[in-house]
PDB file of C-alpha atoms in Angstrom:
ATOM      1  CA  MET A   1      -0.076  -0.203   0.107  1.00 88.00           C
ATOM      2  CA  LEU A   2       1.419   3.381  -1.022  1.00 89.00           C
ATOM      3  CA  GLN A   3      -1.363   5.683   0.680  1.00 88.00           C
ATOM      4  CA  ASP A   4      -4.374   5.392   2.712  1.00 87.00           C
ATOM      5  CA  ALA A   5      -6.366   8.386   3.130  1.00 85.00           C
ATOM      6  CA  ARG A   6      -9.802   9.046   4.185  1.00 80.00           C
ATOM      7  CA  PRO A   7     -11.065  12.181   2.384  1.00 72.00           C
ATOM      8  CA  PRO A   8     -13.661  14.384   4.318  1.00 72.00           C
ATOM      9  CA  PHE A   9     -16.040  14.044   1.516  1.00 76.00           C
ATOM     10  CA  VAL A  10     -16.853  12.968  -1.924  1.00 82.00           C
ATOM     11  CA  PRO A  11     -19.397  15.242  -3.873  1.00 80.00           C
ATOM     12  CA  ASP A  12     -22.509  13.433  -4.728  1.00 85.00           C
ATOM     13  CA  GLY A  13     -22.457  12.357  -8.489  1.00 89.00           C
ATOM     14  CA  ALA A  14     -18.685  13.019  -8.770  1.00 89.00           C
ATOM     15  CA  SER A  15     -16.957  12.194 -11.814  1.00 91.00           C
ATOM     16  CA  GLY A  16     -13.208  11.234 -11.746  1.00 92.00           C
ATOM     17  CA  MET A  17     -10.200  12.451 -13.787  1.00 93.00           C
ATOM     18  CA  THR A  18      -6.475  11.153 -13.892  1.00 96.00           C
ATOM     19  CA  ILE A  19      -3.959  13.412 -15.391  1.00 96.00           C
ATOM     20  CA  LEU A  20      -0.288  12.970 -16.097  1.00 98.00           C
ATOM     21  CA  VAL A  21       1.672  16.155 -15.028  1.00 97.00           C
ATOM     22  CA  GLU A  22       5.116  17.149 -16.347  1.00 98.00           C
ATOM     23  CA  TRP A  23       7.262  20.077 -14.901  1.00 98.00           C
ATOM     24  CA  PRO A  24      10.508  21.156 -16.368  1.00 98.00           C
ATOM     25  CA  PRO A  25      13.309  21.886 -14.185  1.00 98.00           C
ATOM     26  CA  GLY A  26      12.388  24.542 -11.578  1.00 97.00           C
ATOM     27  CA  ASP A  27       8.905  24.977 -12.627  1.00 98.00           C
ATOM     28  CA  PRO A  28       6.756  26.695 -10.150  1.00 97.00           C
ATOM     29  CA  GLY A  29       3.717  24.688 -11.079  1.00 97.00           C
ATOM     30  CA  THR A  30      -0.061  25.805 -10.928  1.00 96.00           C
ATOM     31  CA  PRO A  31      -0.481  28.997  -9.132  1.00 97.00           C
ATOM     32  CA  PRO A  32      -2.682  28.797  -5.826  1.00 98.00           C
ATOM     33  CA  HIS A  33      -6.015  26.779  -6.496  1.00 97.00           C
ATOM     34  CA  ARG A  34      -8.531  24.642  -5.089  1.00 95.00           C
ATOM     35  CA  HIS A  35     -10.286  21.366  -6.287  1.00 93.00           C
ATOM     36  CA  SER A  36     -13.934  20.764  -6.093  1.00 90.00           C
ATOM     37  CA  GLY A  37     -13.338  17.094  -4.506  1.00 91.00           C
ATOM     38  CA  PRO A  38     -10.373  15.103  -3.273  1.00 93.00           C
ATOM     39  CA  ALA A  39      -7.116  14.613  -5.236  1.00 94.00           C
ATOM     40  CA  PHE A  40      -4.647  11.740  -4.839  1.00 95.00           C
ATOM     41  CA  GLY A  41      -1.160  11.996  -6.414  1.00 96.00           C
ATOM     42  CA  TYR A  42       1.805   9.728  -6.979  1.00 98.00           C
ATOM     43  CA  VAL A  43       5.124  11.016  -8.082  1.00 98.00           C
ATOM     44  CA  LEU A  44       6.815   9.078 -10.855  1.00 98.00           C
ATOM     45  CA  GLU A  45       9.887  10.934 -11.354  1.00 98.00           C
ATOM     46  CA  GLY A  46      11.701  13.823  -9.633  1.00 98.00           C
ATOM     47  CA  ALA A  47      10.398  15.831  -6.735  1.00 98.00           C
ATOM     48  CA  VAL A  48       7.183  17.909  -6.189  1.00 98.00           C
ATOM     49  CA  ARG A  49       6.841  20.754  -3.794  1.00 97.00           C
ATOM     50  CA  PHE A  50       3.539  20.350  -2.277  1.00 97.00           C
ATOM     51  CA  GLU A  51       1.693  22.595   0.136  1.00 97.00           C
ATOM     52  CA  LEU A  52      -1.705  22.612   1.420  1.00 97.00           C
ATOM     53  CA  GLU A  53      -3.238  25.348   3.495  1.00 97.00           C
ATOM     54  CA  GLY A  54      -2.705  24.893   7.122  1.00 95.00           C
ATOM     55  CA  GLU A  55       0.121  22.396   6.383  1.00 95.00           C
ATOM     56  CA  PRO A  56       3.885  23.012   6.186  1.00 96.00           C
ATOM     57  CA  GLU A  57       5.556  22.883   2.660  1.00 96.00           C
ATOM     58  CA  ARG A  58       7.176  19.639   1.877  1.00 97.00           C
ATOM     59  CA  VAL A  59       8.837  17.875  -0.855  1.00 98.00           C
ATOM     60  CA  VAL A  60       7.449  14.566  -2.137  1.00 98.00           C
ATOM     61  CA  ASP A  61      10.130  12.381  -3.842  1.00 98.00           C
ATOM     62  CA  ALA A  62       9.658   9.821  -6.795  1.00 98.00           C
ATOM     63  CA  GLY A  63       7.580   6.842  -5.361  1.00 98.00           C
ATOM     64  CA  GLY A  64       6.043   9.274  -2.819  1.00 97.00           C
ATOM     65  CA  THR A  65       2.087  10.044  -2.451  1.00 97.00           C
ATOM     66  CA  PHE A  66       0.205  13.007  -1.488  1.00 96.00           C
ATOM     67  CA  TRP A  67      -3.345  13.930  -1.341  1.00 95.00           C
ATOM     68  CA  GLU A  68      -5.773  16.918  -0.702  1.00 93.00           C
ATOM     69  CA  PRO A  69      -9.192  17.087   0.612  1.00 92.00           C
ATOM     70  CA  GLY A  70     -10.641  19.518  -1.894  1.00 90.00           C
ATOM     71  CA  GLY A  71     -13.272  21.818  -1.211  1.00 90.00           C
ATOM     72  CA  ASP A  72     -12.396  24.983   0.506  1.00 92.00           C
ATOM     73  CA  VAL A  73      -8.791  24.255   1.059  1.00 95.00           C
ATOM     74  CA  ILE A  74      -6.116  26.228  -0.953  1.00 97.00           C
ATOM     75  CA  HIS A  75      -3.444  24.137  -2.751  1.00 97.00           C
ATOM     76  CA  TYR A  76      -0.409  26.528  -2.690  1.00 97.00           C
ATOM     77  CA  GLN A  77       2.150  24.681  -4.325  1.00 94.00           C
ATOM     78  CA  ASP A  78       2.636  21.540  -6.527  1.00 95.00           C
ATOM     79  CA  GLY A  79       5.936  22.677  -8.609  1.00 96.00           C
ATOM     80  CA  ASN A  80       9.276  21.212  -9.500  1.00 98.00           C
ATOM     81  CA  ALA A  81      11.348  21.110  -6.308  1.00 98.00           C
ATOM     82  CA  LEU A  82      14.333  20.256  -8.542  1.00 98.00           C
ATOM     83  CA  PRO A  83      16.169  23.020 -10.423  1.00 98.00           C
ATOM     84  CA  ASP A  84      18.069  20.454 -12.910  1.00 98.00           C
ATOM     85  CA  ALA A  85      15.692  17.759 -13.795  1.00 98.00           C
ATOM     86  CA  ARG A  86      12.082  17.437 -14.742  1.00 98.00           C
ATOM     87  CA  THR A  87       9.307  16.015 -12.586  1.00 98.00           C
ATOM     88  CA  ARG A  88       6.425  13.806 -13.485  1.00 98.00           C
ATOM     89  CA  PHE A  89       3.499  12.802 -11.376  1.00 98.00           C
ATOM     90  CA  VAL A  90       0.057  11.260 -11.814  1.00 98.00           C
ATOM     91  CA  VAL A  91      -3.116  12.873 -10.004  1.00 96.00           C
ATOM     92  CA  THR A  92      -6.679  11.289  -9.889  1.00 95.00           C
ATOM     93  CA  MET A  93      -9.348  13.930  -8.885  1.00 93.00           C
ATOM     94  CA  LEU A  94     -12.822  13.696  -8.018  1.00 92.00           C
ATOM     95  CA  CYS A  95     -15.040  16.647  -9.242  1.00 91.00           C
ATOM     96  CA  ALA A  96     -18.369  17.838  -8.269  1.00 87.00           C
ATOM     97  CA  PRO A  97     -20.729  17.765 -10.989  1.00 90.00           C
ATOM     98  CA  GLY A  98     -20.977  21.155 -12.774  1.00 89.00           C
ATOM     99  CA  GLU A  99     -17.854  22.623 -11.049  1.00 89.00           C
ATOM    100  CA  PRO A 100     -14.531  23.100 -12.721  1.00 90.00           C
ATOM    101  CA  MET A 101     -11.809  20.553 -11.443  1.00 89.00           C
ATOM    102  CA  LEU A 102      -9.323  23.474 -10.813  1.00 93.00           C
ATOM    103  CA  THR A 103     -10.250  26.965  -9.736  1.00 96.00           C
ATOM    104  CA  LEU A 104      -7.288  29.471  -9.440  1.00 97.00           C
ATOM    105  CA  VAL A 105      -7.505  31.627  -6.304  1.00 97.00           C
ATOM    106  CA  ASP A 106      -7.152  35.481  -6.524  1.00 97.00           C
ATOM    107  CA  GLU A 107      -4.570  37.488  -4.530  1.00 97.00           C
ATOM    108  CA  GLU A 108      -7.427  39.101  -2.492  1.00 97.00           C
ATOM    109  CA  GLU A 109      -8.584  35.973  -1.254  1.00 97.00           C
ATOM    110  CA  LEU A 110      -4.961  34.860  -0.528  1.00 97.00           C
ATOM    111  CA  ALA A 111      -4.607  37.770   1.388  1.00 97.00           C
ATOM    112  CA  ARG A 112      -7.820  37.118   3.559  1.00 97.00           C
ATOM    113  CA  ARG A 113      -6.899  33.655   4.136  1.00 97.00           C
ATOM    114  CA  ALA A 114      -3.058  34.314   4.965  1.00 96.00           C
ATOM    115  CA  HIS A 115      -3.376  33.647   8.531  1.00 96.00           C
ATOM    116  CA  LEU A 116      -4.314  29.915   7.533  1.00 96.00           C
ATOM    117  CA  ARG A 117      -1.010  29.285   5.661  1.00 96.00           C
ATOM    118  CA  ALA A 118       1.530  27.621   7.706  1.00 95.00           C
ATOM    119  CA  PRO A 119       4.631  29.468   8.395  1.00 91.00           C
ATOM    120  CA  ARG A 120       7.022  29.600   5.498  1.00 81.00           C
ATOM    121  CA  PRO A 121      10.533  27.618   5.753  1.00 71.00           C
TER     122      PRO A 121
END
């Protein structure tokens, strides 16, 4: 078993999507965002800089897993932690019906919720 997580919810009527993400060396990844349902990931190659609201930033190396509950939680980072090699990971996400799989968070909301972000290293 690589990961055992119990998400707080799965949206009624959710659909699933699995994607392959590839970041070139040093790529910061997707800007702060959230998902409408839980997401589960596995790092195939490289290392992912991963940060969820309320949790400290961490690096997930190849062979490691991550998950996020979705919903209101902001996903701050999912970029390549390596400056000199690509990173590849697979993510399976469950999406609430009629909602986008990923929604970017604007600067105003980030400022309002800054107190919920874990201290930066």
